[in-house]
Backbone as CSV, one residue per row, in Angstrom:
resi,resn,N_x,N_y,N_z,CA_x,CA_y,CA_z,C_x,C_y,C_z
1,UNK,-13.810,-18.833,58.670,-13.437,-17.314,59.368,-11.508,-17.041,58.707
2,UNK,-11.274,-18.354,57.590,-10.596,-17.428,56.131,-10.746,-15.936,55.605
3,UNK,-11.462,-15.661,55.368,-12.452,-15.439,55.185,-11.891,-13.703,55.771
4,UNK,-12.785,-13.624,56.731,-11.671,-12.476,57.452,-11.028,-11.447,57.563
5,UNK,-10.253,-13.157,58.276,-8.409,-12.636,58.415,-8.002,-12.424,56.418
6,UNK,-8.538,-12.794,55.557,-8.424,-12.358,53.746,-8.460,-11.152,53.509
7,UNK,-9.772,-10.722,54.814,-10.393,-8.576,54.410,-9.897,-8.101,55.021
8,UNK,-8.866,-8.774,56.575,-8.300,-7.665,57.154,-6.931,-7.371,56.669
9,UNK,-6.723,-7.870,56.790,-5.053,-8.236,56.136,-5.245,-6.345,54.880
10,UNK,-5.227,-6.006,54.542,-5.056,-4.345,53.271,-5.806,-3.810,54.252
11,UNK,-6.183,-4.073,55.507,-6.138,-2.831,56.096,-5.369,-2.614,57.341
12,UNK,-4.722,-4.325,57.941,-3.607,-4.237,58.541,-3.048,-3.228,57.824
13,UNK,-2.226,-3.706,56.604,-0.905,-3.425,55.606,-1.225,-1.869,56.365
14,UNK,-2.729,-1.253,55.360,-2.753,-0.147,55.621,-2.295,0.886,56.547
15,UNK,-2.718,0.245,57.394,-2.699,1.986,58.861,-0.997,1.209,59.288
16,UNK,-0.038,0.101,59.173,0.682,0.249,59.850,1.850,1.102,57.592
17,UNK,1.564,1.297,57.025,2.080,2.523,56.377,1.391,3.160,57.138
18,UNK,-0.074,3.955,57.753,-0.249,5.036,57.486,0.543,5.488,59.595
19,UNK,1.068,4.482,59.793,1.683,4.404,61.462,3.381,5.268,60.579
20,UNK,3.724,4.877,59.758,5.324,4.341,59.279,5.315,5.364,58.492
21,UNK,3.889,6.505,57.258,4.171,7.042,57.436,4.721,8.668,57.967
22,UNK,3.406,8.254,59.280,4.040,10.280,59.794,3.997,9.411,60.655
23,UNK,5.276,8.177,61.361,7.147,8.350,61.536,7.984,8.517,61.445
24,UNK,7.738,8.802,59.602,8.779,9.511,58.833,8.105,10.297,59.001
25,UNK,6.925,11.646,59.122,7.532,12.579,58.646,7.729,13.175,59.807
26,UNK,7.619,12.616,61.826,7.766,13.480,62.254,9.083,13.310,62.276
27,UNK,10.230,12.037,61.865,11.108,12.107,61.773,11.655,13.192,61.513
28,UNK,11.509,13.601,59.560,11.706,14.262,59.358,12.069,16.109,60.407
29,UNK,11.093,16.359,60.909,10.522,17.391,61.372,11.389,17.679,62.807
30,UNK,12.153,15.938,63.467,12.125,16.102,64.474,14.360,16.784,64.162
31,UNK,15.301,16.541,62.571,15.825,16.497,62.093,16.062,17.444,61.601
32,UNK,14.599,18.464,61.516,15.443,19.621,60.041,16.094,20.929,61.297
33,UNK,17.279,21.192,60.364,17.103,21.519,58.585,17.749,19.686,57.895
34,UNK,19.025,18.955,59.397,19.808,18.038,59.045,18.810,17.310,57.424
35,UNK,17.212,17.278,57.955,16.492,16.052,56.850,16.135,16.658,55.313
36,UNK,16.641,17.780,55.703,16.395,18.492,53.613,17.011,17.872,52.753
37,UNK,18.175,17.284,53.384,19.531,17.157,52.427,19.338,15.449,51.926
38,UNK,18.059,14.469,53.287,17.764,13.438,52.911,16.369,12.986,51.776
39,UNK,15.654,14.198,52.516,14.416,13.712,51.443,14.383,14.359,49.773
40,UNK,15.131,15.212,49.403,14.471,15.960,48.032,15.815,14.822,47.510
41,UNK,15.552,14.871,46.168,16.643,14.394,44.984,16.415,15.358,43.969
42,UNK,17.597,14.633,43.026,17.450,14.999,41.370,17.807,14.061,40.517
43,UNK,17.266,14.016,39.935,17.897,13.147,38.565,18.017,13.786,36.967
44,UNK,18.740,13.632,36.440,18.667,14.272,35.274,17.830,14.265,34.434
45,UNK,18.554,15.001,33.031,17.512,14.512,31.770,16.891,13.463,31.408
46,UNK,18.412,12.696,31.522,18.143,10.803,30.732,17.981,9.946,31.957
47,UNK,17.650,10.551,32.157,17.136,9.713,33.766,15.496,9.868,34.391
48,UNK,15.542,8.850,35.187,13.468,8.175,35.790,14.502,7.914,36.948
49,UNK,13.497,7.785,38.428,13.488,7.716,39.311,12.246,6.520,39.285
50,UNK,12.314,5.091,40.254,11.856,4.736,40.555,11.304,4.128,41.574
51,UNK,10.659,5.086,42.290,10.115,4.878,43.386,9.252,3.624,45.325
52,UNK,10.222,3.330,46.186,9.024,2.096,46.378,9.136,2.777,47.464
53,UNK,7.778,2.546,48.303,7.648,2.777,49.849,6.576,1.642,50.494
54,UNK,7.891,1.423,51.141,7.590,0.508,52.474,6.477,-1.523,51.374
55,UNK,8.438,-1.082,50.508,8.137,-2.501,49.784,7.541,-2.555,47.936
56,UNK,6.104,-1.756,47.798,5.089,-1.560,46.892,5.655,-0.140,46.294
57,UNK,4.853,0.346,44.807,5.575,0.757,44.092,4.888,1.686,43.945
58,UNK,5.189,3.119,43.661,4.292,4.740,43.981,3.657,4.102,42.505
59,UNK,2.075,4.577,43.687,1.769,4.982,42.173,2.134,6.878,41.299
60,UNK,1.557,6.590,40.086,2.256,7.926,39.625,3.363,7.988,38.849
61,UNK,3.550,6.655,38.029,5.395,6.033,37.708,6.632,6.948,36.937
62,UNK,7.303,6.969,36.949,8.658,7.125,37.380,8.556,9.489,37.327
63,UNK,9.514,8.776,38.105,9.973,11.063,38.722,10.581,11.174,37.972
64,UNK,10.625,12.203,37.201,12.054,13.584,36.985,11.728,13.660,35.925
65,UNK,12.656,14.176,35.362,13.922,14.528,35.281,13.698,15.865,35.854
66,UNK,14.218,16.415,37.576,14.682,17.685,38.412,14.695,17.035,39.948
67,UNK,13.758,17.159,40.599,13.690,16.941,42.254,12.720,16.390,42.063
68,UNK,12.654,15.437,43.067,11.135,15.126,43.660,11.547,14.455,45.195
69,UNK,10.854,14.307,46.112,10.559,14.137,46.952,10.535,12.352,48.155
70,UNK,11.151,11.653,48.782,11.758,10.339,49.352,11.054,10.952,50.876
71,UNK,10.497,10.047,51.154,9.780,10.126,53.144,11.356,9.221,53.474
72,UNK,12.520,9.527,54.315,13.745,8.876,55.486,13.017,7.059,55.719
73,UNK,13.306,6.515,55.258,13.724,4.839,55.981,12.721,4.153,55.647
74,UNK,11.528,4.458,54.931,10.145,4.219,54.471,10.558,3.972,52.605
75,UNK,10.908,4.637,52.129,10.502,5.089,50.612,11.950,4.868,50.398
76,UNK,12.051,3.186,49.243,13.819,3.185,48.386,12.976,3.985,46.607
77,UNK,14.231,4.086,46.487,14.257,4.353,44.996,15.599,4.045,43.974
78,UNK,15.314,4.012,43.312,16.172,3.427,41.662,16.226,4.687,40.915
79,UNK,17.219,4.447,40.364,17.790,5.127,39.494,17.866,4.521,37.798
80,UNK,17.193,4.882,36.459,16.675,4.803,35.684,17.932,4.882,34.711
81,UNK,18.614,5.226,33.590,18.245,5.228,32.417,18.642,5.148,30.824
82,UNK,17.900,6.414,30.729,16.919,6.400,29.242,17.990,6.143,27.802
83,UNK,19.183,6.716,27.961,20.054,6.616,27.132,20.511,5.135,26.409
84,UNK,20.370,5.440,25.177,20.776,4.523,24.400,21.930,3.935,24.798
85,UNK,22.458,2.616,25.446,23.528,1.542,25.409,23.887,0.665,24.336
86,UNK,25.104,0.737,23.874,25.694,0.265,23.146,26.814,-1.454,23.950
87,UNK,26.186,-2.589,23.144,27.452,-3.734,23.507,28.085,-5.088,22.574
88,UNK,28.519,-5.549,22.549,29.225,-6.141,21.409,28.263,-7.678,22.678
89,UNK,27.776,-8.331,21.097,28.419,-9.460,21.441,28.665,-9.816,21.416
90,UNK,29.544,-11.642,22.165,30.462,-12.088,21.954,30.357,-12.641,20.318
91,UNK,32.252,-13.009,20.515,31.954,-13.769,19.133,30.814,-15.393,19.535
92,UNK,30.418,-15.980,18.452,29.773,-16.760,19.279,30.042,-18.072,17.418
93,UNK,30.072,-19.245,18.231,30.408,-20.247,17.014,29.057,-20.798,16.710
94,UNK,28.669,-20.627,15.675,26.857,-21.419,14.775,26.728,-22.723,13.882
95,UNK,27.091,-23.324,13.201,26.509,-23.805,13.170,24.852,-23.868,11.541
96,UNK,25.424,-23.545,10.637,24.662,-23.027,9.126,23.884,-24.357,8.816
97,UNK,22.788,-23.921,8.184,21.807,-24.406,7.594,22.652,-25.871,6.657
98,UNK,23.947,-24.955,6.223,25.071,-26.787,5.587,26.146,-26.684,5.347
99,UNK,25.133,-27.102,6.831,27.199,-27.616,7.271,27.865,-26.751,8.060
100,UNK,28.127,-25.618,7.943,29.214,-24.535,7.793,29.342,-24.101,9.272
101,UNK,31.357,-24.296,10.350,31.103,-23.586,11.022,31.633,-22.198,10.712
102,UNK,30.738,-21.213,11.034,31.426,-19.936,11.386,31.445,-19.728,12.925
103,UNK,32.605,-18.013,13.188,31.860,-17.556,13.573,31.924,-16.015,13.758
104,UNK,30.725,-15.181,14.627,29.571,-14.429,13.786,29.998,-13.699,15.465
105,UNK,30.480,-12.032,15.210,29.651,-11.428,16.061,28.783,-10.175,15.883
106,UNK,28.175,-9.047,16.794,27.519,-8.125,16.452,27.884,-7.389,17.190
107,UNK,27.116,-5.947,17.203,26.614,-4.632,18.493,25.197,-4.887,18.225
108,UNK,24.260,-4.823,19.619,23.117,-4.370,19.761,23.158,-3.288,20.795
109,UNK,22.183,-2.684,20.072,21.673,-0.931,20.096,20.481,-0.982,21.299
110,UNK,20.160,-0.127,22.487,18.576,-0.777,23.581,18.647,0.269,23.961
111,UNK,17.738,1.634,24.248,16.929,2.108,25.989,16.174,1.259,26.063
112,UNK,15.854,2.239,27.250,14.955,1.471,28.342,13.536,3.070,27.691
113,UNK,12.655,1.977,26.882,10.951,2.890,27.268,10.172,2.479,27.313
114,UNK,10.244,2.259,29.454,9.706,2.020,29.942,9.998,1.759,31.704
115,UNK,10.915,2.535,32.183,11.116,2.567,33.526,10.696,1.787,34.651
116,UNK,9.213,1.626,34.403,8.678,0.562,35.879,8.994,-0.342,35.170
117,UNK,8.771,-0.860,34.210,8.927,-2.592,33.745,10.460,-2.747,33.846
118,UNK,11.414,-2.033,33.491,12.379,-2.390,33.450,13.141,-2.947,34.778
119,UNK,12.247,-1.912,35.990,12.910,-2.477,37.245,11.907,-3.533,37.937
120,UNK,10.531,-3.388,37.554,9.809,-4.347,38.969,9.809,-6.057,38.082
121,UNK,9.849,-5.690,36.319,9.631,-7.155,35.091,10.449,-8.043,35.349
122,UNK,11.582,-7.513,35.588,13.188,-8.421,35.528,14.122,-7.815,36.798
123,UNK,14.538,-7.986,36.931,15.971,-8.273,38.010,17.196,-7.183,37.450
124,UNK,17.798,-8.019,36.365,18.822,-6.767,35.433,18.133,-7.546,33.896
125,UNK,18.447,-5.345,33.607,17.325,-5.950,32.189,19.454,-5.939,30.880
126,UNK,19.838,-5.868,31.749,21.195,-5.228,30.982,21.511,-6.184,30.778
127,UNK,22.175,-7.474,31.641,21.980,-9.200,31.522,21.528,-9.191,30.693
128,UNK,20.478,-9.316,30.901,19.173,-10.312,30.419,19.353,-9.958,28.526
129,UNK,18.642,-9.035,28.201,19.451,-8.598,26.777,20.494,-9.235,26.387
130,UNK,21.618,-8.929,27.020,23.251,-9.387,26.555,23.099,-10.883,26.439
131,UNK,22.697,-11.967,27.540,22.325,-13.530,27.298,21.079,-13.068,25.452
132,UNK,20.295,-12.718,25.640,19.372,-12.873,25.110,19.570,-12.866,23.429
133,UNK,20.706,-11.890,23.592,20.957,-11.382,22.037,21.702,-12.267,21.510
134,UNK,23.067,-13.128,22.628,23.480,-14.528,22.368,22.878,-14.916,21.662
135,UNK,22.164,-15.819,22.567,20.828,-16.335,22.201,19.817,-16.704,21.560
136,UNK,20.357,-15.148,20.465,18.612,-15.063,18.985,20.125,-15.061,18.677
137,UNK,21.363,-14.537,17.939,22.105,-15.375,16.720,22.609,-16.200,17.092
138,UNK,23.027,-17.330,17.490,22.824,-18.545,17.336,21.801,-18.741,16.967
139,UNK,20.162,-18.421,17.323,19.498,-19.232,16.368,19.163,-18.476,15.216
140,UNK,19.420,-17.763,14.894,18.775,-17.044,13.322,19.873,-17.489,12.454
141,UNK,20.765,-17.328,12.494,22.260,-17.568,11.634,21.886,-19.453,12.003
142,UNK,21.222,-19.812,12.442,20.957,-21.457,12.697,20.467,-22.036,10.866
143,UNK,19.647,-20.843,10.622,18.615,-21.019,9.279,19.023,-20.421,8.603
144,UNK,19.914,-19.698,8.688,20.975,-19.977,7.570,21.647,-19.821,6.654
145,UNK,21.997,-20.096,5.394,23.719,-20.592,5.160,24.291,-19.796,4.133
146,UNK,25.801,-20.533,4.415,26.600,-20.192,4.907,26.229,-18.772,3.192
147,UNK,26.216,-19.097,2.301,26.147,-17.684,1.775,24.961,-16.361,1.850
148,UNK,24.020,-17.058,2.098,23.157,-16.209,2.711,23.495,-15.187,3.929
149,UNK,24.354,-15.795,4.597,24.709,-15.339,6.038,25.893,-14.068,5.944
150,UNK,25.917,-14.457,3.843,28.080,-13.239,3.855,27.406,-11.990,3.488
151,UNK,25.886,-12.144,2.100,25.972,-11.846,1.314,24.030,-10.482,1.615
152,UNK,23.283,-11.497,3.063,22.148,-10.884,3.288,22.410,-11.013,4.772
153,UNK,24.049,-9.707,5.102,23.721,-9.811,6.601,22.052,-8.336,6.700
154,UNK,22.641,-7.465,6.809,21.398,-6.255,6.261,19.457,-6.700,6.855
155,UNK,19.310,-8.267,5.971,18.696,-8.880,6.197,18.265,-9.183,7.804
156,UNK,19.834,-10.591,7.516,19.426,-11.072,9.453,19.844,-10.246,10.166
157,UNK,20.486,-9.680,10.199,20.342,-7.545,11.948,18.687,-7.099,11.487
158,UNK,18.178,-7.707,10.733,16.256,-6.283,10.729,15.744,-8.279,12.285
159,UNK,15.936,-8.938,11.293,15.326,-10.149,11.752,16.163,-10.113,12.605
160,UNK,16.692,-10.031,13.542,17.374,-9.941,14.986,17.030,-9.259,16.100
161,UNK,16.779,-7.812,15.720,16.470,-6.476,16.219,14.188,-6.367,15.932
162,UNK,14.206,-7.256,14.936,12.495,-7.407,15.339,13.060,-8.974,16.203
163,UNK,13.080,-10.350,16.408,13.234,-10.903,17.049,13.561,-10.792,18.767
164,UNK,14.301,-10.058,19.839,14.928,-8.764,20.350,13.649,-8.389,20.845
165,UNK,13.635,-6.918,19.714,12.088,-6.218,20.514,11.395,-6.851,20.562
166,UNK,10.462,-7.879,20.980,9.410,-8.405,20.859,9.730,-9.211,21.575
167,UNK,10.913,-10.152,22.398,11.325,-10.627,23.904,11.922,-10.134,24.459
168,UNK,12.819,-8.450,24.562,12.678,-7.662,25.277,10.826,-6.502,26.306
169,UNK,10.331,-6.303,25.263,8.662,-5.480,25.437,8.661,-5.789,27.128
170,UNK,8.102,-7.355,27.596,7.924,-7.506,29.059,8.486,-6.952,29.893
171,UNK,10.109,-6.237,29.483,10.792,-5.567,30.345,10.946,-4.051,30.008
172,UNK,10.250,-3.096,28.874,10.276,-2.261,29.554,11.397,-0.964,28.218
173,UNK,11.886,-3.080,27.294,13.412,-2.269,26.647,12.826,-2.103,25.217
174,UNK,13.496,-1.335,24.895,12.862,-1.415,23.198,15.187,-1.302,22.574
175,UNK,14.427,-2.187,21.255,16.382,-2.633,21.501,15.628,-1.985,19.734
176,UNK,16.809,-0.674,19.198,16.862,0.418,18.747,17.286,-0.208,16.392
177,UNK,18.242,-1.283,17.199,19.700,-1.348,16.469,20.545,-2.682,16.322
178,UNK,20.611,-3.599,15.219,21.775,-5.079,15.468,22.048,-4.758,14.534
179,UNK,23.731,-5.225,14.703,24.594,-4.529,13.248,24.947,-5.816,13.626
180,UNK,25.846,-7.212,12.235,26.579,-8.417,11.994,28.075,-7.250,12.178
181,UNK,29.012,-7.748,13.338,30.449,-6.714,12.997,31.215,-7.852,11.681
182,UNK,31.090,-8.826,11.510,32.057,-10.111,11.508,31.985,-11.344,11.754
183,UNK,32.288,-11.758,10.147,31.754,-13.181,9.986,33.189,-14.143,9.538
184,UNK,33.104,-14.557,10.588,35.003,-15.258,10.078,34.494,-16.806,10.572
185,UNK,35.248,-17.268,8.689,35.570,-18.396,8.505,36.758,-19.658,8.744
186,UNK,37.076,-20.623,8.905,37.249,-21.719,9.384,38.897,-21.592,7.993
187,UNK,40.089,-21.724,8.178,41.401,-21.404,7.202,40.286,-22.660,5.923
188,UNK,40.771,-23.416,5.715,40.267,-24.234,5.094,39.370,-23.698,3.911
189,UNK,38.087,-23.457,4.524,37.254,-23.005,4.323,37.039,-21.527,3.639
190,UNK,38.230,-20.904,3.741,38.087,-19.368,2.851,39.504,-19.907,1.451
191,UNK,40.560,-21.403,2.098,40.931,-21.640,0.859,39.802,-22.215,0.133
192,UNK,39.596,-22.865,0.422,38.557,-23.455,-0.910,37.412,-22.941,-1.634
193,UNK,36.832,-21.507,-1.458,36.486,-20.455,-1.553,36.925,-19.576,-2.597
194,UNK,38.267,-19.993,-1.854,39.169,-18.349,-3.003,39.301,-19.659,-3.871
195,UNK,39.583,-20.783,-3.580,40.080,-21.739,-5.401,38.355,-21.230,-5.531
196,UNK,37.683,-21.705,-5.620,36.487,-21.636,-6.153,36.237,-19.960,-6.866
197,UNK,36.569,-18.936,-6.238,36.355,-17.676,-6.640,37.387,-17.794,-7.732
198,UNK,38.583,-18.424,-7.914,39.536,-18.417,-9.278,38.906,-19.031,-9.815
199,UNK,38.337,-20.579,-9.992,37.903,-21.441,-11.202,37.099,-20.370,-11.477
200,UNK,36.157,-20.208,-11.255,34.568,-18.844,-11.805,35.023,-18.220,-12.563
201,UNK,35.588,-17.171,-11.954,37.222,-16.009,-12.604,37.049,-16.942,-14.198
202,UNK,37.677,-17.235,-13.857,38.087,-18.198,-15.437,38.213,-18.936,-15.871
203,UNK,37.154,-19.115,-15.764,35.948,-19.833,-16.720,35.001,-18.695,-17.339
204,UNK,34.783,-17.308,-16.717,34.745,-16.000,-17.258,35.119,-15.332,-17.868
205,UNK,36.529,-14.955,-17.749,37.441,-14.999,-18.895,37.201,-15.469,-19.800
206,UNK,37.822,-17.377,-19.286,37.693,-17.166,-20.726,36.048,-17.603,-22.074
207,UNK,34.991,-17.080,-21.284,33.917,-17.402,-22.181,34.149,-16.227,-22.996
208,UNK,34.449,-15.034,-22.197,34.806,-13.201,-22.358,35.743,-13.610,-24.215
209,UNK,36.358,-14.229,-24.425,37.773,-14.707,-24.909,37.016,-15.369,-26.007
210,UNK,36.800,-15.961,-25.252,35.450,-17.017,-26.933,34.709,-15.985,-27.942
211,UNK,33.958,-14.988,-26.182,33.074,-14.144,-27.225,33.888,-12.974,-27.920
212,UNK,34.559,-12.485,-27.930,35.234,-11.829,-28.275,35.658,-12.223,-29.303
213,UNK,36.884,-13.486,-29.417,37.108,-14.437,-30.890,36.044,-14.495,-31.958
214,UNK,35.234,-14.581,-31.261,33.153,-14.850,-32.424,33.113,-13.358,-33.198
215,UNK,33.363,-12.393,-32.157,32.694,-11.476,-32.558,33.830,-10.317,-33.954
216,UNK,35.231,-10.878,-33.232,36.247,-10.337,-34.182,36.218,-11.896,-35.648
217,UNK,35.638,-12.913,-35.505,35.486,-13.947,-36.896,34.582,-12.801,-37.642
218,UNK,33.495,-12.730,-37.610,32.570,-12.237,-37.205,32.484,-11.225,-38.559
219,UNK,33.203,-10.171,-38.045,33.366,-8.383,-38.279,35.145,-8.983,-39.487
220,UNK,35.246,-9.702,-39.433,36.818,-10.352,-40.546,35.819,-10.144,-41.962
221,UNK,34.901,-11.474,-41.090,33.469,-12.205,-42.019,33.158,-10.699,-43.294
222,UNK,33.021,-9.751,-42.583,32.111,-8.974,-43.360,33.079,-7.997,-43.939
223,UNK,34.129,-7.594,-43.069,35.205,-6.184,-44.119,35.693,-7.206,-45.472
224,UNK,35.930,-9.244,-45.314,36.244,-9.795,-47.150,35.218,-9.209,-47.429
225,UNK,33.756,-9.270,-47.555,32.637,-9.130,-48.518,33.482,-7.838,-48.528
226,UNK,33.546,-7.007,-48.316,32.621,-6.259,-48.515,33.992,-5.974,-49.517
227,UNK,35.752,-6.167,-48.614,36.968,-5.803,-49.935,36.148,-6.640,-51.382
228,UNK,36.415,-7.837,-51.458,35.769,-8.598,-52.087,35.010,-7.976,-53.605
229,UNK,33.263,-7.057,-52.914,32.610,-6.287,-53.992,33.950,-5.596,-54.802
230,UNK,34.457,-5.223,-53.951,35.931,-4.016,-55.318,36.774,-4.580,-55.067
231,UNK,38.391,-5.090,-56.882,38.994,-4.996,-55.889,39.538,-4.492,-55.382
232,UNK,39.651,-2.666,-56.212,40.107,-1.561,-55.954,40.777,-1.512,-54.346
233,UNK,40.412,-1.995,-53.761,39.935,-1.552,-51.573,40.864,-2.720,-51.009
234,UNK,40.917,-3.790,-52.029,41.621,-4.485,-51.643,43.577,-4.004,-51.819
235,UNK,44.503,-3.301,-52.612,44.698,-3.139,-52.983,45.146,-1.267,-52.203
236,UNK,43.588,-0.733,-51.821,44.346,0.400,-50.901,44.446,-0.520,-48.807
237,UNK,43.811,-1.681,-48.738,44.337,-1.612,-47.638,45.281,-2.646,-47.610
238,UNK,45.860,-2.876,-49.296,47.701,-3.374,-48.877,48.250,-1.554,-48.532
239,UNK,48.143,-1.096,-49.447,49.489,0.366,-49.230,48.638,1.422,-47.996
240,UNK,47.289,0.645,-46.806,47.041,1.365,-45.718,48.151,0.136,-44.860
241,UNK,48.565,-0.980,-44.848,49.527,-1.097,-44.002,50.507,-1.623,-43.895
242,UNK,50.761,-1.150,-45.550,52.509,-0.533,-45.221,52.972,1.202,-45.125
243,UNK,51.474,2.300,-44.936,51.692,2.786,-44.434,52.268,2.925,-42.767
244,UNK,50.639,2.296,-41.955,51.068,1.685,-41.504,52.701,0.641,-39.390
245,UNK,52.851,0.229,-40.969,53.760,-0.360,-40.875,55.396,0.206,-40.325
246,UNK,55.654,1.246,-41.422,56.554,2.239,-41.807,57.022,3.026,-40.763
247,UNK,55.571,3.801,-40.194,55.078,4.057,-38.826,55.712,3.600,-38.240
248,UNK,56.090,3.276,-37.557,55.410,1.791,-36.622,57.556,1.434,-36.491
249,UNK,57.699,0.452,-37.651,58.938,-0.073,-36.925,59.834,0.716,-38.978
250,UNK,60.160,1.914,-38.073,60.968,2.127,-39.273,62.660,1.297,-39.864
251,UNK,63.022,0.428,-39.122,63.476,0.479,-40.147,63.301,-1.725,-40.360
252,UNK,62.465,-1.680,-40.971,61.811,-2.363,-41.482,61.689,-2.181,-43.446
253,UNK,62.860,-3.255,-44.452,62.224,-3.332,-45.483,61.135,-3.951,-45.842
254,UNK,60.749,-3.411,-47.165,59.864,-4.026,-47.264,59.894,-4.179,-48.800
255,UNK,60.098,-5.112,-49.574,59.474,-4.906,-51.048,57.421,-5.236,-51.473
256,UNK,57.151,-4.105,-52.486,56.310,-3.787,-52.802,56.293,-5.402,-53.409
257,UNK,55.451,-6.051,-53.986,54.820,-7.103,-55.246,54.023,-6.726,-55.084
258,UNK,53.442,-6.624,-57.213,52.359,-6.785,-57.482,51.289,-7.489,-57.366
259,UNK,50.770,-7.411,-57.584,49.588,-8.912,-57.519,49.788,-9.818,-58.889
260,UNK,49.353,-8.193,-59.177,49.190,-8.567,-60.959,50.614,-9.912,-61.884
261,UNK,51.366,-9.803,-61.137,52.825,-10.795,-60.589,52.333,-11.354,-61.380
262,UNK,51.787,-12.137,-59.691,51.878,-13.203,-59.180,50.445,-14.415,-59.577
263,UNK,49.856,-13.165,-59.731,48.140,-14.389,-60.372,47.940,-15.083,-61.754
264,UNK,49.127,-15.071,-62.404,49.207,-15.864,-63.556,50.250,-17.701,-62.897
265,UNK,51.147,-17.543,-62.320,52.220,-18.527,-61.832,50.933,-18.791,-60.624
266,UNK,50.090,-19.149,-59.938,48.560,-18.970,-59.656,47.772,-19.733,-60.157
267,UNK,47.933,-19.367,-61.481,47.120,-20.242,-61.368,47.353,-21.596,-62.505
268,UNK,49.174,-21.763,-63.178,49.738,-22.410,-64.061,49.715,-23.509,-61.870
269,UNK,49.880,-23.204,-61.310,49.668,-24.483,-59.951,48.995,-25.031,-59.742
270,UNK,47.245,-24.050,-60.546,45.956,-24.637,-59.472,45.383,-25.428,-60.875
271,UNK,46.316,-25.351,-62.247,46.317,-25.873,-63.560,47.143,-27.700,-63.198
């Protein structure tokens, strides 16, 4: 008996649908030409219409763009916008992998890839995508260190985009792009990072200065070796120094003293 009832239900539903359709056509003819304004609908180039007849999804897929036909009283349609939609993910406080608290916000761009799924598979695809984006942002950043969040924003954005795209595919939603807008750190963390950066710069400056001193000492040693090979070179260098001093400081009085006069006294001092 149960089998007979289950087999007769599709026939009864089909019969009711036929009767309702004939009644809708009859109503349309009776109210003509007023019914013309009720049965013809138009959707824009960027829109699609999903039609339900007596609660069932009509075959043939979504209608549009352009004009389409609906029966009064038994057809209900829903417009779906196919344009790319962007929204801001509210700032999320995230505890990173190295136990640092940061506040991160992002921007998500998505569009409808399948109008039928966006109407049938999910109640509100826009609200659901927003909630999922906020949850995914916290989950992805929770597996990263603070240094990675600050330096690898593009990689994190691609990871979020892939995760959201896979999760929203059953809803007919295509996540096109995800961008990390801002990463805000606590004041104490900013001061600590500033002190660390300053110490790093000072250490690098000292290393550079020491390297310069070492190169300068090596160059002076090589210059002294060259001068030692030729005694006249020292005298030429002495004259060049005098020329430089006289050009820069004209008020300076210089008394040249030949080195030959000092050499005997130096030998006596050594003895």
